Structure formats: C-alpha cells, structure tokens
Amino acid sequence: MRFLFSCSILGKEAAKLRKLKRYKPTKFMAEGSRYDKEAADAAVTFINCLKHTKGEWYGMPFELIDWQEQIVRDIFGILKPNGYRQFNTAI
C-alpha cells in the first residue's frame, strides 16, 4: 500500500518529521499483527501537513511531540493479519 501526501515541508521542516528516533511498537500488539512503517509514516506526515486555523498559532503547522507520535504510529501502523488496523478507537 502506498501513500503520497504533498505539503510544503522542505529542508529543516522535513527533518522534524523524523524526530521520533527509537519507535517501539506497543506491548499490546495482538499475536499475528505486524507493524507497517509506511502506513504509520503516512499518518504522521498527514498530521504534520495540517495547520492550526484559530488563535495564537493560526497558520502554524501541527507538530506532534514524541508521545503523540507514538500513539499515532500505534493506531495507524499496527495491522492485523487481514490488513485492517488493530486499533480502531483511541481515548
């Protein structure tokens, strides 16, 4: 599965996308599930392309901090053997 997103992230901004250097999938991974790095990267890239629409940060891009990126990667990157996401709901 291939995901493509285009947003104006260049140079230093692109480096920020890879700030979570030591990602380790959740300990709650079901037997047979696998981590799909491409799907997780697509979700993180998509969120980083979004911009705030109100308030003090109007127009500034979203910037996930490490624990937020960990959660996004777990939700969108861990797939069951049938190819569907293991986690469909997060609180």
Short mmCIF file of N, CA and C in Angstrom, two decimals:
data_model
loop_
_atom_site.label_atom_id
_atom_site.label_comp_id
_atom_site.label_asym_id
_atom_site.label_seq_id
_atom_site.Cartn_x
_atom_site.Cartn_y
_atom_site.Cartn_z
N MET A 1 0.85 -1.16 0.00
CA MET A 1 0.00 0.00 0.00
C MET A 1 0.91 1.24 0.00
N ARG A 2 0.62 2.19 -0.85
CA ARG A 2 1.47 3.36 -0.97
C ARG A 2 0.66 4.61 -0.70
N PHE A 3 1.22 5.51 0.10
CA PHE A 3 0.55 6.75 0.44
C PHE A 3 1.41 7.92 -0.02
N LEU A 4 0.78 8.91 -0.61
CA LEU A 4 1.50 10.10 -1.03
C LEU A 4 0.78 11.33 -0.50
N PHE A 5 1.51 12.20 0.12
CA PHE A 5 0.95 13.46 0.59
C PHE A 5 1.84 14.57 0.09
N SER A 6 1.24 15.63 -0.35
CA SER A 6 2.06 16.76 -0.76
C SER A 6 1.71 17.95 0.12
N CYS A 7 2.69 18.42 0.80
CA CYS A 7 2.53 19.65 1.56
C CYS A 7 3.88 20.36 1.50
N SER A 8 3.88 21.61 1.78
CA SER A 8 5.10 22.39 1.61
C SER A 8 6.01 22.24 2.83
N ILE A 9 6.63 21.07 2.93
CA ILE A 9 7.60 20.82 4.00
C ILE A 9 8.94 20.59 3.33
N LEU A 10 9.86 21.50 3.55
CA LEU A 10 11.16 21.42 2.91
C LEU A 10 12.28 21.62 3.92
N GLY A 11 13.45 21.10 3.62
CA GLY A 11 14.63 21.35 4.42
C GLY A 11 14.49 20.98 5.89
N LYS A 12 14.60 22.00 6.74
CA LYS A 12 14.55 21.78 8.18
C LYS A 12 13.20 21.22 8.62
N GLU A 13 12.14 21.61 7.93
CA GLU A 13 10.81 21.11 8.28
C GLU A 13 10.74 19.60 8.08
N ALA A 14 11.34 19.09 7.00
CA ALA A 14 11.32 17.65 6.74
C ALA A 14 12.05 16.89 7.84
N ALA A 15 13.11 17.46 8.37
CA ALA A 15 13.86 16.81 9.45
C ALA A 15 13.02 16.65 10.70
N LYS A 16 12.11 17.57 10.93
CA LYS A 16 11.24 17.49 12.11
C LYS A 16 10.33 16.27 12.05
N LEU A 17 10.00 15.81 10.85
CA LEU A 17 9.11 14.66 10.71
C LEU A 17 9.72 13.39 11.29
N ARG A 18 11.02 13.31 11.35
CA ARG A 18 11.68 12.10 11.81
C ARG A 18 12.27 12.26 13.20
N LYS A 19 11.64 13.02 14.06
CA LYS A 19 12.22 13.27 15.38
C LYS A 19 12.09 12.09 16.34
N LEU A 20 11.15 11.18 16.10
CA LEU A 20 10.98 10.02 16.97
C LEU A 20 11.94 8.94 16.47
N LYS A 21 13.12 8.89 17.03
CA LYS A 21 14.18 8.02 16.51
C LYS A 21 14.05 6.57 16.95
N ARG A 22 13.56 6.32 18.13
CA ARG A 22 13.51 4.96 18.64
C ARG A 22 12.08 4.50 18.86
N TYR A 23 11.34 4.36 17.81
CA TYR A 23 9.95 3.89 17.93
C TYR A 23 9.94 2.41 18.23
N LYS A 24 9.17 2.02 19.22
CA LYS A 24 8.98 0.61 19.57
C LYS A 24 7.48 0.37 19.60
N PRO A 25 6.97 -0.56 18.77
CA PRO A 25 5.52 -0.81 18.76
C PRO A 25 5.00 -1.15 20.15
N THR A 26 3.74 -0.86 20.38
CA THR A 26 3.10 -1.08 21.66
C THR A 26 3.23 -2.53 22.14
N LYS A 27 3.24 -2.70 23.45
CA LYS A 27 3.31 -4.04 24.02
C LYS A 27 1.97 -4.77 23.91
N PHE A 28 0.93 -4.07 23.46
CA PHE A 28 -0.40 -4.65 23.33
C PHE A 28 -0.68 -5.19 21.93
N MET A 29 0.36 -5.39 21.16
CA MET A 29 0.20 -5.91 19.80
C MET A 29 -0.34 -7.34 19.87
N ALA A 30 -1.39 -7.61 19.14
CA ALA A 30 -2.00 -8.95 19.13
C ALA A 30 -1.11 -9.92 18.37
N GLU A 31 -1.25 -11.17 18.70
CA GLU A 31 -0.49 -12.21 18.02
C GLU A 31 -0.86 -12.20 16.53
N GLY A 32 0.15 -12.20 15.68
CA GLY A 32 -0.08 -12.19 14.24
C GLY A 32 -0.10 -10.79 13.65
N SER A 33 -0.24 -9.76 14.50
CA SER A 33 -0.24 -8.39 14.00
C SER A 33 1.18 -8.00 13.59
N ARG A 34 1.28 -7.00 12.74
CA ARG A 34 2.59 -6.53 12.28
C ARG A 34 2.60 -5.01 12.24
N TYR A 35 3.80 -4.45 12.26
CA TYR A 35 3.95 -3.00 12.19
C TYR A 35 4.24 -2.62 10.75
N ASP A 36 3.41 -1.73 10.18
CA ASP A 36 3.58 -1.25 8.81
C ASP A 36 4.12 0.18 8.89
N LYS A 37 5.42 0.31 8.73
CA LYS A 37 6.09 1.61 8.86
C LYS A 37 5.54 2.62 7.85
N GLU A 38 5.26 2.17 6.64
CA GLU A 38 4.77 3.07 5.60
C GLU A 38 3.41 3.68 5.98
N ALA A 39 2.52 2.87 6.53
CA ALA A 39 1.21 3.37 6.95
C ALA A 39 1.36 4.35 8.12
N ALA A 40 2.24 4.03 9.06
CA ALA A 40 2.46 4.90 10.20
C ALA A 40 3.08 6.23 9.76
N ASP A 41 4.06 6.17 8.85
CA ASP A 41 4.69 7.38 8.33
C ASP A 41 3.67 8.26 7.61
N ALA A 42 2.76 7.63 6.86
CA ALA A 42 1.74 8.39 6.14
C ALA A 42 0.84 9.15 7.10
N ALA A 43 0.45 8.52 8.20
CA ALA A 43 -0.42 9.17 9.18
C ALA A 43 0.30 10.34 9.84
N VAL A 44 1.55 10.14 10.22
CA VAL A 44 2.33 11.21 10.86
C VAL A 44 2.55 12.36 9.88
N THR A 45 2.88 12.04 8.64
CA THR A 45 3.10 13.08 7.62
C THR A 45 1.82 13.88 7.39
N PHE A 46 0.69 13.18 7.30
CA PHE A 46 -0.58 13.86 7.09
C PHE A 46 -0.86 14.86 8.23
N ILE A 47 -0.71 14.42 9.46
CA ILE A 47 -0.96 15.30 10.60
C ILE A 47 -0.01 16.48 10.59
N ASN A 48 1.25 16.25 10.24
CA ASN A 48 2.23 17.34 10.19
C ASN A 48 1.96 18.32 9.05
N CYS A 49 1.15 17.94 8.08
CA CYS A 49 0.77 18.84 6.98
C CYS A 49 -0.39 19.76 7.38
N LEU A 50 -1.10 19.40 8.42
CA LEU A 50 -2.23 20.22 8.86
C LEU A 50 -1.75 21.51 9.52
N LYS A 51 -2.59 22.54 9.47
CA LYS A 51 -2.25 23.82 10.09
C LYS A 51 -3.37 24.24 11.04
N HIS A 52 -2.96 24.93 12.09
CA HIS A 52 -3.93 25.48 13.04
C HIS A 52 -4.78 26.52 12.31
N THR A 53 -6.07 26.59 12.66
CA THR A 53 -6.98 27.51 11.97
C THR A 53 -7.46 28.66 12.83
N LYS A 54 -7.12 28.65 14.11
CA LYS A 54 -7.58 29.71 15.01
C LYS A 54 -6.52 30.04 16.04
N GLY A 55 -6.69 31.17 16.66
CA GLY A 55 -5.91 31.52 17.84
C GLY A 55 -4.47 31.91 17.58
N GLU A 56 -3.71 31.80 18.65
CA GLU A 56 -2.32 32.23 18.68
C GLU A 56 -1.45 31.53 17.63
N TRP A 57 -1.76 30.28 17.33
CA TRP A 57 -0.96 29.51 16.38
C TRP A 57 -1.56 29.46 14.99
N TYR A 58 -2.47 30.36 14.67
CA TYR A 58 -3.11 30.39 13.35
C TYR A 58 -2.05 30.30 12.24
N GLY A 59 -2.27 29.36 11.33
CA GLY A 59 -1.38 29.19 10.17
C GLY A 59 -0.14 28.37 10.43
N MET A 60 0.14 28.06 11.69
CA MET A 60 1.33 27.27 12.03
C MET A 60 1.01 25.78 11.84
N PRO A 61 1.98 24.99 11.37
CA PRO A 61 1.72 23.56 11.19
C PRO A 61 1.62 22.82 12.53
N PHE A 62 0.85 21.75 12.54
CA PHE A 62 0.79 20.89 13.71
C PHE A 62 2.18 20.26 13.86
N GLU A 63 2.61 20.09 15.06
CA GLU A 63 3.90 19.47 15.31
C GLU A 63 3.72 18.47 16.45
N LEU A 64 3.70 17.19 16.11
CA LEU A 64 3.49 16.17 17.12
C LEU A 64 4.71 16.06 18.03
N ILE A 65 4.45 15.95 19.33
CA ILE A 65 5.55 15.66 20.25
C ILE A 65 5.67 14.15 20.36
N ASP A 66 6.76 13.67 20.93
CA ASP A 66 7.08 12.24 20.87
C ASP A 66 5.95 11.32 21.32
N TRP A 67 5.32 11.61 22.46
CA TRP A 67 4.28 10.69 22.94
C TRP A 67 3.07 10.70 22.02
N GLN A 68 2.78 11.83 21.39
CA GLN A 68 1.66 11.89 20.44
C GLN A 68 1.99 11.07 19.18
N GLU A 69 3.22 11.21 18.71
CA GLU A 69 3.64 10.46 17.53
C GLU A 69 3.61 8.96 17.81
N GLN A 70 4.01 8.56 19.01
CA GLN A 70 3.98 7.15 19.40
C GLN A 70 2.55 6.61 19.29
N ILE A 71 1.59 7.36 19.80
CA ILE A 71 0.19 6.93 19.75
C ILE A 71 -0.31 6.84 18.31
N VAL A 72 -0.01 7.84 17.49
CA VAL A 72 -0.44 7.84 16.08
C VAL A 72 0.15 6.64 15.35
N ARG A 73 1.44 6.37 15.59
CA ARG A 73 2.09 5.22 14.94
C ARG A 73 1.46 3.91 15.38
N ASP A 74 1.14 3.79 16.66
CA ASP A 74 0.49 2.57 17.15
C ASP A 74 -0.88 2.38 16.52
N ILE A 75 -1.67 3.45 16.44
CA ILE A 75 -3.03 3.34 15.92
C ILE A 75 -3.04 3.03 14.42
N PHE A 76 -2.23 3.73 13.65
CA PHE A 76 -2.28 3.59 12.19
C PHE A 76 -1.27 2.61 11.61
N GLY A 77 -0.26 2.21 12.39
CA GLY A 77 0.79 1.36 11.85
C GLY A 77 0.70 -0.10 12.21
N ILE A 78 -0.09 -0.45 13.23
CA ILE A 78 -0.19 -1.84 13.64
C ILE A 78 -1.40 -2.47 12.96
N LEU A 79 -1.11 -3.46 12.13
CA LEU A 79 -2.15 -4.10 11.32
C LEU A 79 -2.33 -5.56 11.70
N LYS A 80 -3.58 -5.99 11.67
CA LYS A 80 -3.89 -7.40 11.91
C LYS A 80 -3.51 -8.20 10.67
N PRO A 81 -3.48 -9.53 10.79
CA PRO A 81 -3.12 -10.35 9.61
C PRO A 81 -4.01 -10.10 8.39
N ASN A 82 -5.26 -9.66 8.61
CA ASN A 82 -6.16 -9.41 7.47
C ASN A 82 -5.93 -8.04 6.83
N GLY A 83 -4.96 -7.26 7.35
CA GLY A 83 -4.62 -5.96 6.77
C GLY A 83 -5.35 -4.77 7.37
N TYR A 84 -6.34 -5.03 8.24
CA TYR A 84 -7.05 -3.94 8.91
C TYR A 84 -6.27 -3.50 10.15
N ARG A 85 -6.49 -2.26 10.57
CA ARG A 85 -5.82 -1.77 11.76
C ARG A 85 -6.24 -2.56 12.99
N GLN A 86 -5.28 -2.81 13.87
CA GLN A 86 -5.60 -3.50 15.12
C GLN A 86 -6.40 -2.58 16.04
N PHE A 87 -6.02 -1.32 16.08
CA PHE A 87 -6.70 -0.36 16.96
C PHE A 87 -7.57 0.55 16.12
N ASN A 88 -8.86 0.59 16.41
CA ASN A 88 -9.79 1.43 15.67
C ASN A 88 -10.31 2.58 16.51
N THR A 89 -10.11 2.52 17.82
CA THR A 89 -10.60 3.54 18.73
C THR A 89 -9.49 3.91 19.70
N ALA A 90 -9.35 5.18 19.98
CA ALA A 90 -8.39 5.64 20.98
C ALA A 90 -9.08 6.68 21.85
N ILE A 91 -8.81 6.62 23.12
CA ILE A 91 -9.45 7.56 24.05
C ILE A 91 -8.42 8.57 24.51
#
